[in-house]
Amino acid sequence: PAHPDLQVDLANLKITDARVKDTLSINGAAEDFSDLDFNVDRREWYEAGSNRWTVLSGTWRDRRVFLEIHNEDTTEVLGNFDGRKITLDELGLSEADVGEIDSRQNPADFIDFEGKFWLYRFSREMGVFSDGAATGRGFYCWQFHEQEGKRYLSVRKFEGEPFAASIWIRVEPTDITVFRGA
């Protein structure tokens, strides 16, 4: 079989070509608008129903950062760069509240967090699979979108773990440079 790099233009790698050991540089993604650069040390696959996507992560400024890559008709990328793990208490929600949101599945639902309205988008079971792992881990996810904003709030619940929320921001794929690793 041909070597996989022979089909790829190494000078023009896209985020969809990225893999473990590559270095990613995201233009202006840091809080101070400097570039955010990290080495990919983890690649996971997520799925919900028939949808599948990839999450790449690594360490930047002593915290784990993530890029979620959806590659269907167009490539959409979300980044989680702030390292925050937000609790249900911080969101002003109880387990009963998220259970009710899930049972309603109502796009008119929203939460008020940090002075912004976050509109309910969906909640469903998802799975995550890592390189070399025979089985994945299931979790439940509630997704909210910042009203008139570019940010997403993802609340996740793995069995035996507390609820944890994180904020993701849309990243333009053209703002990401991929450098092939060893």
PDB file of C-alpha atoms in Angstrom, residues 39-149:
ATOM      1  CA  ASN A  39       0.975  19.354  19.625  1.00  0.00           C
ATOM      2  CA  VAL A  40      -1.807  16.827  19.111  1.00  0.00           C
ATOM      3  CA  ASP A  41      -1.320  14.038  21.655  1.00  0.00           C
ATOM      4  CA  ARG A  42      -4.838  12.600  21.608  1.00  0.00           C
ATOM      5  CA  ARG A  43      -7.354  11.839  18.863  1.00  0.00           C
ATOM      6  CA  GLU A  44     -10.835  10.606  19.666  1.00  0.00           C
ATOM      7  CA  TRP A  45     -13.898   9.791  17.586  1.00  0.00           C
ATOM      8  CA  TYR A  46     -17.359  10.758  18.724  1.00  0.00           C
ATOM      9  CA  GLU A  47     -20.681   9.525  17.455  1.00  0.00           C
ATOM     10  CA  ALA A  48     -24.336  10.277  18.018  1.00  0.00           C
ATOM     11  CA  GLY A  49     -26.730   8.279  15.878  1.00  0.00           C
ATOM     12  CA  SER A  50     -25.338   8.354  12.339  1.00  0.00           C
ATOM     13  CA  ASN A  51     -23.205  11.468  12.986  1.00  0.00           C
ATOM     14  CA  ARG A  52     -19.472  11.012  13.539  1.00  0.00           C
ATOM     15  CA  TRP A  53     -16.784  13.589  14.236  1.00  0.00           C
ATOM     16  CA  THR A  54     -13.208  13.852  15.482  1.00  0.00           C
ATOM     17  CA  VAL A  55     -11.755  15.626  18.510  1.00  0.00           C
ATOM     18  CA  LEU A  56      -8.042  16.447  18.628  1.00  0.00           C
ATOM     19  CA  SER A  57      -6.419  17.633  21.825  1.00  0.00           C
ATOM     20  CA  GLY A  58      -3.117  18.613  23.351  1.00  0.00           C
ATOM     21  CA  THR A  59      -1.592  20.875  25.955  1.00  0.00           C
ATOM     22  CA  TRP A  60      -1.215  24.635  25.608  1.00  0.00           C
ATOM     23  CA  ARG A  61      -0.109  26.926  28.472  1.00  0.00           C
ATOM     24  CA  ASP A  62      -0.424  24.048  30.978  1.00  0.00           C
ATOM     25  CA  ARG A  63      -4.019  23.237  30.114  1.00  0.00           C
ATOM     26  CA  ARG A  64      -5.732  20.768  27.810  1.00  0.00           C
ATOM     27  CA  VAL A  65      -7.278  22.293  24.681  1.00  0.00           C
ATOM     28  CA  PHE A  66      -9.620  20.638  22.193  1.00  0.00           C
ATOM     29  CA  LEU A  67     -10.670  20.991  18.554  1.00  0.00           C
ATOM     30  CA  GLU A  68     -13.898  19.300  17.472  1.00  0.00           C
ATOM     31  CA  ILE A  69     -13.947  18.686  13.701  1.00  0.00           C
ATOM     32  CA  HIS A  70     -17.191  17.962  11.844  1.00  0.00           C
ATOM     33  CA  ASN A  71     -16.585  17.051   8.218  1.00  0.00           C
ATOM     34  CA  GLU A  72     -19.834  16.422   6.384  1.00  0.00           C
ATOM     35  CA  ASP A  73     -20.848  18.697   3.482  1.00  0.00           C
ATOM     36  CA  THR A  74     -18.610  21.442   4.858  1.00  0.00           C
ATOM     37  CA  THR A  75     -15.934  21.385   7.535  1.00  0.00           C
ATOM     38  CA  GLU A  76     -17.014  22.941  10.826  1.00  0.00           C
ATOM     39  CA  VAL A  77     -14.624  23.309  13.734  1.00  0.00           C
ATOM     40  CA  LEU A  78     -15.271  24.155  17.382  1.00  0.00           C
ATOM     41  CA  GLY A  79     -12.503  24.879  19.884  1.00  0.00           C
ATOM     42  CA  ASN A  80     -12.397  24.600  23.659  1.00  0.00           C
ATOM     43  CA  PHE A  81      -9.384  26.587  24.826  1.00  0.00           C
ATOM     44  CA  ASP A  82     -10.131  28.078  28.271  1.00  0.00           C
ATOM     45  CA  GLY A  83      -9.636  24.927  30.350  1.00  0.00           C
ATOM     46  CA  ARG A  84     -12.755  25.621  32.437  1.00  0.00           C
ATOM     47  CA  LYS A  85     -14.949  22.853  33.812  1.00  0.00           C
ATOM     48  CA  ILE A  86     -18.274  24.443  34.746  1.00  0.00           C
ATOM     49  CA  THR A  87     -20.561  22.741  37.282  1.00  0.00           C
ATOM     50  CA  LEU A  88     -24.360  22.530  37.178  1.00  0.00           C
ATOM     51  CA  ASP A  89     -24.408  24.790  40.273  1.00  0.00           C
ATOM     52  CA  GLU A  90     -22.468  27.465  38.370  1.00  0.00           C
ATOM     53  CA  LEU A  91     -25.047  27.187  35.552  1.00  0.00           C
ATOM     54  CA  GLY A  92     -27.870  27.539  38.089  1.00  0.00           C
ATOM     55  CA  LEU A  93     -29.238  24.119  37.127  1.00  0.00           C
ATOM     56  CA  SER A  94     -30.102  20.962  39.029  1.00  0.00           C
ATOM     57  CA  GLU A  95     -30.081  17.377  37.746  1.00  0.00           C
ATOM     58  CA  ALA A  96     -33.892  17.611  37.659  1.00  0.00           C
ATOM     59  CA  ASP A  97     -33.638  20.756  35.475  1.00  0.00           C
ATOM     60  CA  VAL A  98     -31.467  19.090  32.833  1.00  0.00           C
ATOM     61  CA  GLY A  99     -33.711  16.016  32.966  1.00  0.00           C
ATOM     62  CA  GLU A 100     -36.744  18.206  32.240  1.00  0.00           C
ATOM     63  CA  ILE A 101     -34.918  20.028  29.424  1.00  0.00           C
ATOM     64  CA  ASP A 102     -34.056  16.646  27.912  1.00  0.00           C
ATOM     65  CA  SER A 103     -37.604  15.296  28.189  1.00  0.00           C
ATOM     66  CA  ARG A 104     -39.085  18.447  26.570  1.00  0.00           C
ATOM     67  CA  GLN A 105     -36.588  18.613  23.653  1.00  0.00           C
ATOM     68  CA  ASN A 106     -37.893  22.165  23.166  1.00  0.00           C
ATOM     69  CA  PRO A 107     -35.754  24.611  21.134  1.00  0.00           C
ATOM     70  CA  ALA A 108     -37.486  27.469  23.007  1.00  0.00           C
ATOM     71  CA  ASP A 109     -35.745  26.401  26.254  1.00  0.00           C
ATOM     72  CA  PHE A 110     -32.735  28.455  27.336  1.00  0.00           C
ATOM     73  CA  ILE A 111     -30.496  29.069  30.313  1.00  0.00           C
ATOM     74  CA  ASP A 112     -29.112  32.372  31.592  1.00  0.00           C
ATOM     75  CA  PHE A 113     -25.377  32.065  32.317  1.00  0.00           C
ATOM     76  CA  GLU A 114     -22.786  34.832  32.754  1.00  0.00           C
ATOM     77  CA  GLY A 115     -25.241  37.453  31.508  1.00  0.00           C
ATOM     78  CA  LYS A 116     -25.977  35.636  28.242  1.00  0.00           C
ATOM     79  CA  PHE A 117     -28.915  33.566  27.065  1.00  0.00           C
ATOM     80  CA  TRP A 118     -27.922  30.095  25.883  1.00  0.00           C
ATOM     81  CA  LEU A 119     -30.552  28.505  23.633  1.00  0.00           C
ATOM     82  CA  TYR A 120     -31.203  24.774  23.885  1.00  0.00           C
ATOM     83  CA  ARG A 121     -30.199  22.917  20.705  1.00  0.00           C
ATOM     84  CA  PHE A 122     -30.365  19.193  21.555  1.00  0.00           C
ATOM     85  CA  SER A 123     -29.652  16.538  24.128  1.00  0.00           C
ATOM     86  CA  ARG A 124     -28.801  12.942  23.359  1.00  0.00           C
ATOM     87  CA  GLU A 125     -26.589   9.994  24.094  1.00  0.00           C
ATOM     88  CA  MET A 126     -23.138  10.013  22.514  1.00  0.00           C
ATOM     89  CA  GLY A 127     -20.133   7.737  22.418  1.00  0.00           C
ATOM     90  CA  VAL A 128     -16.426   8.516  22.432  1.00  0.00           C
ATOM     91  CA  PHE A 129     -13.718   6.164  21.143  1.00  0.00           C
ATOM     92  CA  SER A 130      -9.945   6.526  21.529  1.00  0.00           C
ATOM     93  CA  ASP A 131      -7.097   5.247  19.374  1.00  0.00           C
ATOM     94  CA  GLY A 132      -6.270   1.683  20.316  1.00  0.00           C
ATOM     95  CA  ALA A 133      -9.307   1.208  22.596  1.00  0.00           C
ATOM     96  CA  ALA A 134     -11.546  -1.732  21.769  1.00  0.00           C
ATOM     97  CA  THR A 135     -14.651  -0.119  23.258  1.00  0.00           C
ATOM     98  CA  GLY A 136     -15.885   3.396  23.716  1.00  0.00           C
ATOM     99  CA  ARG A 137     -17.462   5.280  26.606  1.00  0.00           C
ATOM    100  CA  GLY A 138     -21.033   6.496  26.483  1.00  0.00           C
ATOM    101  CA  PHE A 139     -22.232   9.799  27.895  1.00  0.00           C
ATOM    102  CA  TYR A 140     -25.209  12.099  27.711  1.00  0.00           C
ATOM    103  CA  CYS A 141     -24.822  15.593  26.261  1.00  0.00           C
ATOM    104  CA  TRP A 142     -26.920  18.768  26.343  1.00  0.00           C
ATOM    105  CA  GLN A 143     -25.921  21.409  23.783  1.00  0.00           C
ATOM    106  CA  PHE A 144     -26.755  25.131  23.998  1.00  0.00           C
ATOM    107  CA  HIS A 145     -25.865  27.981  21.615  1.00  0.00           C
ATOM    108  CA  GLU A 146     -25.144  31.522  22.777  1.00  0.00           C
ATOM    109  CA  GLN A 147     -27.921  33.819  21.549  1.00  0.00           C
ATOM    110  CA  GLU A 148     -26.456  36.058  18.803  1.00  0.00           C
ATOM    111  CA  GLY A 149     -22.992  34.664  19.556  1.00  0.00           C
TER     112      GLY A 149
END
